[in-house]
Coordinates of C-alpha atoms in Angstrom, one line a residue:
M297 CA 0.4 0.0 0.0
S298 CA 1.1 3.7 -1.1
W299 CA 1.7 6.5 1.9
L300 CA -0.8 7.9 0.1
A301 CA -3.3 5.3 0.0
E302 CA -2.6 4.8 3.8
L303 CA -3.3 8.0 4.5
V304 CA -6.6 8.0 2.8
T305 CA -8.0 4.7 4.7
R306 CA -8.1 6.5 8.4
N307 CA -10.6 9.3 6.6
S308 CA -12.8 9.2 9.8
P309 CA -16.0 12.1 9.4
D310 CA -14.9 13.7 12.7
P311 CA -13.6 17.1 12.2
R312 CA -10.8 16.2 15.2
V313 CA -9.6 13.3 13.4
R314 CA -9.7 15.0 9.5
L315 CA -8.0 18.0 11.2
E316 CA -5.0 16.0 12.5
L317 CA -5.2 13.9 9.6
G318 CA -5.9 17.6 6.8
A319 CA -2.2 18.3 8.7
E320 CA -0.4 15.8 8.1
I321 CA -1.0 15.3 4.4
V322 CA -0.3 18.9 3.9
N323 CA 3.5 18.1 5.1
I324 CA 3.6 15.6 3.2
V325 CA 1.8 16.6 -0.5
S326 CA 4.6 20.3 0.0
E327 CA 7.1 18.2 0.1
T328 CA 6.5 14.9 -2.2
R329 CA 5.3 13.7 -5.6
L330 CA 2.0 12.0 -5.7
P331 CA 2.0 8.5 -6.5
N332 CA 1.2 8.0 -10.6
D333 CA -1.6 5.6 -9.2
S334 CA -5.2 6.5 -11.2
K335 CA -7.3 4.9 -8.0
I336 CA -5.3 6.3 -5.6
L337 CA -5.6 9.6 -7.4
N338 CA -9.1 9.5 -7.9
D339 CA -10.0 7.9 -3.5
F340 CA -7.1 11.1 -2.7
C341 CA -9.7 13.6 -4.7
D342 CA -12.9 12.0 -3.9
L343 CA -11.2 12.7 0.0
I344 CA -11.0 16.2 -0.5
V345 CA -13.9 16.8 -2.5
Q346 CA -15.8 15.4 0.5
W347 CA -14.1 17.8 3.1
M348 CA -14.9 20.4 0.7
S349 CA -18.6 20.3 1.5
A350 CA -18.4 19.6 4.9
S351 CA -20.1 21.1 7.5
N352 CA -16.9 22.7 9.4
F353 CA -15.4 25.6 7.2
K354 CA -12.0 24.8 9.0
V355 CA -12.0 21.2 7.6
S356 CA -13.3 22.8 4.1
L357 CA -10.2 25.2 4.3
L358 CA -7.8 22.6 4.6
A359 CA -9.0 20.7 2.1
T360 CA -8.3 23.3 -0.8
Q361 CA -4.9 24.2 1.3
I362 CA -4.6 20.5 0.8
A363 CA -5.4 20.2 -3.2
S364 CA -3.2 23.5 -3.4
R365 CA 0.0 22.0 -2.1
S366 CA -0.6 19.1 -4.6
I367 CA -1.3 21.3 -7.4
D368 CA 2.2 22.9 -6.5
V369 CA 4.0 20.1 -6.3
S370 CA 2.3 17.3 -8.8
G371 CA 0.1 19.6 -10.9
D372 CA 1.0 17.6 -13.7
L373 CA -0.5 14.2 -12.1
I374 CA -3.7 15.9 -10.3
S375 CA -5.2 18.3 -11.8
P376 CA -6.9 15.9 -14.7
Y377 CA -8.5 14.8 -11.8
I378 CA -9.7 17.7 -10.6
V379 CA -11.0 19.0 -13.5
D380 CA -13.4 16.3 -13.5
R381 CA -14.3 17.5 -9.4
L382 CA -14.4 20.8 -10.6
R383 CA -17.7 21.5 -10.3
H384 CA -17.0 21.0 -6.7
F385 CA -14.7 23.2 -6.3
V386 CA -16.5 25.8 -7.8
E387 CA -19.1 25.5 -5.4
R388 CA -16.6 26.6 -2.5
L389 CA -16.8 30.0 -4.2
G390 CA -20.4 30.6 -2.7
A391 CA -19.0 29.5 1.1
S392 CA -20.1 31.8 4.0
K393 CA -16.4 32.2 5.0
A394 CA -14.7 35.0 2.9
N395 CA -11.4 33.0 3.6
V396 CA -13.0 29.5 2.1
R397 CA -14.1 32.2 -1.1
D398 CA -10.5 33.8 -1.2
A399 CA -8.9 29.9 -1.1
T400 CA -10.7 28.9 -4.1
V401 CA -10.2 31.5 -5.8
D402 CA -6.3 31.3 -6.0
L403 CA -6.4 27.5 -6.4
L404 CA -8.8 27.7 -9.1
N405 CA -6.3 30.1 -10.1
D406 CA -3.4 27.6 -9.5
L407 CA -5.5 25.1 -11.9
S408 CA -5.6 27.2 -14.6
Q409 CA -2.0 27.4 -15.3
T410 CA -1.2 23.3 -15.1
N411 CA 0.4 21.6 -17.8
N412 CA -2.9 19.4 -17.6
A413 CA -5.1 22.2 -17.4
S414 CA -4.7 24.7 -19.2
P415 CA -6.3 28.3 -18.6
Q416 CA -8.8 27.2 -21.9
V417 CA -10.4 24.3 -19.7
V418 CA -10.6 25.9 -16.6
L419 CA -12.6 29.0 -18.3
E420 CA -14.8 27.0 -20.2
K421 CA -15.9 25.1 -17.3
L422 CA -16.1 28.4 -15.1
I423 CA -18.3 30.2 -18.4
G424 CA -20.7 27.0 -17.8
E425 CA -20.7 28.1 -14.0
L426 CA -22.3 31.9 -14.8
G427 CA -25.9 30.7 -14.1
H428 CA -25.2 28.9 -10.8
R429 CA -28.1 30.1 -8.6
Q430 CA -25.8 31.6 -6.0
Y431 CA -24.7 35.0 -6.6
M432 CA -21.3 34.4 -4.6
V433 CA -20.7 31.7 -6.9
K434 CA -20.5 33.8 -10.2
I435 CA -19.1 36.6 -8.5
G436 CA -16.2 34.0 -7.8
A437 CA -16.4 32.8 -11.0
M438 CA -16.0 35.7 -12.8
Q439 CA -13.3 37.3 -10.5
V440 CA -11.3 34.1 -11.4
I441 CA -12.2 34.6 -15.3
K442 CA -10.6 38.2 -15.0
D443 CA -7.6 36.8 -13.7
I444 CA -7.3 34.0 -16.1
I445 CA -7.7 36.9 -18.9
D446 CA -5.1 39.0 -17.5
E447 CA -2.9 36.2 -17.3
N448 CA -3.3 34.5 -20.9
R449 CA -4.8 37.1 -23.0
Q450 CA -3.7 35.4 -25.9
L451 CA -4.7 32.0 -24.9
V452 CA -8.4 32.1 -23.8
E453 CA -9.5 34.9 -26.7
A454 CA -11.9 32.2 -28.3
Q455 CA -13.6 31.3 -25.0
T456 CA -13.7 35.3 -24.4
K457 CA -15.9 35.4 -27.1
K458 CA -17.4 32.6 -25.7
L459 CA -18.2 34.6 -22.3
I460 CA -19.4 38.0 -23.4
P461 CA -23.2 37.3 -23.7
S462 CA -22.9 35.8 -20.5
L463 CA -21.7 38.5 -19.0
C464 CA -24.1 41.2 -21.2
K465 CA -26.8 38.6 -19.5
L466 CA -25.8 38.9 -16.2
M467 CA -25.7 43.3 -16.7
A468 CA -29.1 42.3 -15.9
D469 CA -28.9 39.9 -13.0
A470 CA -31.5 40.6 -9.8
N471 CA -28.0 41.1 -7.3
S472 CA -25.8 44.4 -7.8
D473 CA -23.4 43.0 -6.7
V474 CA -22.9 40.2 -9.9
R475 CA -24.3 43.2 -12.3
E476 CA -20.8 45.3 -10.8
M477 CA -19.1 42.4 -11.6
A478 CA -20.3 41.1 -14.2
A479 CA -19.6 45.2 -15.8
S480 CA -16.1 45.0 -14.0
T481 CA -15.6 41.4 -16.1
L482 CA -16.2 43.2 -19.6
V483 CA -14.1 46.1 -18.8
T484 CA -11.0 43.6 -18.3
C485 CA -12.3 42.4 -21.9
C486 CA -12.0 45.6 -23.2
V487 CA -9.0 45.8 -21.6
N488 CA -7.0 43.2 -22.7
Y489 CA -9.1 42.5 -26.4
G490 CA -9.6 46.4 -27.6
G491 CA -12.4 48.1 -26.4
D492 CA -13.8 49.2 -29.8
N493 CA -13.7 45.7 -30.5
V494 CA -15.5 44.1 -28.2
C495 CA -18.3 47.0 -27.6
H496 CA -19.0 46.6 -31.7
Q497 CA -19.4 42.5 -30.9
I498 CA -22.4 43.5 -28.3
A499 CA -24.1 46.6 -30.4
A500 CA -23.9 44.0 -33.4
N501 CA -26.0 41.5 -31.6
Q502 CA -27.7 44.2 -29.7
R503 CA -27.0 42.4 -26.3
L504 CA -27.3 45.2 -23.9
P505 CA -29.2 48.5 -24.1
S506 CA -27.4 51.7 -25.4
A507 CA -27.3 52.9 -22.1
K508 CA -25.1 50.3 -20.6
L509 CA -23.0 50.0 -23.0
Q510 CA -22.1 53.4 -23.0
L511 CA -21.4 53.0 -19.3
I512 CA -19.0 49.9 -20.3
K513 CA -17.1 52.5 -22.8
D514 CA -16.6 55.2 -20.5
R515 CA -15.3 52.4 -17.6
Y516 CA -13.2 51.3 -19.6
R517 CA -11.9 54.9 -21.3
R518 CA -11.5 55.4 -17.3
A519 CA -9.7 52.4 -17.2
Q520 CA -7.6 53.3 -20.2
N521 CA -6.6 56.5 -18.3
S522 CA -6.0 54.9 -14.8
A523 CA -8.7 57.2 -13.6
P524 CA -11.3 55.8 -10.7
V525 CA -13.9 53.5 -12.3
T526 CA -17.2 55.2 -10.7
N527 CA -19.8 51.4 -9.7
V528 CA -21.8 50.7 -11.8
S529 CA -24.8 50.6 -9.4
N530 CA -24.4 54.5 -9.8
H531 CA -25.8 54.0 -13.4
I532 CA -28.4 51.3 -13.2
N533 CA -31.0 51.3 -12.4
Q534 CA -30.8 49.1 -9.2
I535 CA -33.0 46.5 -8.5
P536 CA -33.3 45.6 -5.1
S537 CA -30.2 43.2 -3.7
T538 CA -31.0 39.7 -2.0
S539 CA -27.8 39.8 -0.3
R540 CA -27.3 38.0 2.8
H541 CA -23.9 39.6 3.2
S542 CA -21.9 42.6 1.9
L543 CA -19.7 42.1 -0.6
P544 CA -17.0 44.9 -2.4
S545 CA -18.2 45.3 -6.1
T546 CA -15.0 44.1 -7.3
T547 CA -12.4 41.8 -5.3
P548 CA -8.7 42.3 -6.0
R549 CA -7.4 39.0 -6.0
R550 CA -5.1 39.0 -2.9
P551 CA -1.1 37.2 -2.6
M552 CA -2.1 33.0 -2.5
A553 CA -4.6 32.4 0.5
R554 CA -2.4 29.4 1.4
A555 CA 0.5 31.9 2.2
S556 CA -1.6 33.1 5.4
Y557 CA -1.0 29.4 6.8
N558 CA 1.5 28.8 8.4
K559 CA 1.5 25.3 9.1
C560 CA 3.5 25.7 12.3
T561 CA 0.6 27.6 14.0
F562 CA -2.1 27.4 11.7
F563 CA -3.6 23.2 12.7
P564 CA -2.5 23.6 16.1
T565 CA -5.1 26.8 16.6
I566 CA -7.8 25.4 14.5
L567 CA -7.8 21.9 16.9
T568 CA -8.2 24.1 19.7
K569 CA -11.4 25.8 18.2
I570 CA -13.7 23.3 17.8

């Protein structure tokens, strides 16, 4: 039995056991490549997904960290298995805890840069999640999409053309934060692919009312001039927000979330607070 299979067999529904086992897994996968065994890797990724969906947010956060560390060291091996389960990871973009959401954004960005999970593949998957029922999932997905476009402009141009109709539709979403992020993502498309081209494509297909299209043009010009961008909610007729949380209109990508989890201090702390 491989070392990874032995760790997986020690899984338990007890949160304390999971946190102790998870700390051990993180330390090992941070320094050791995963075994190239499809059955073991499938079982390992199933464990990660199971923990990510746990009601204990510390277990969920730990699962995200395990996946991130595994991608760092063994991305070529584990990325296809994570892509197959990507919907479960996307669900964590709607977690109630901000640090879980932030860690998931970083994980998805890391995944898009691995050898066997290209930015095109991850972007295609995220476009399919923009109709999600949970507003925070849509916002988180658009944040990752913005990051991918900024970092891989030439590689994802074809996917971005498919993305624009979905963003235009989200400009009429019932939630103001979703509308704001959709506008911000459209501006990112304009910055990377030319505002005139993007706006012409939108106008030619009548995807936005003229007032909203003009707003995107104005924000694009401000972005070009590095001037402060006016919040879209000041210009679009508001529909009362259904948000349960007060979210910023746009969430700048933070430094890698896992960097804040010092493995010498994080796990002992969370073990005492269950």
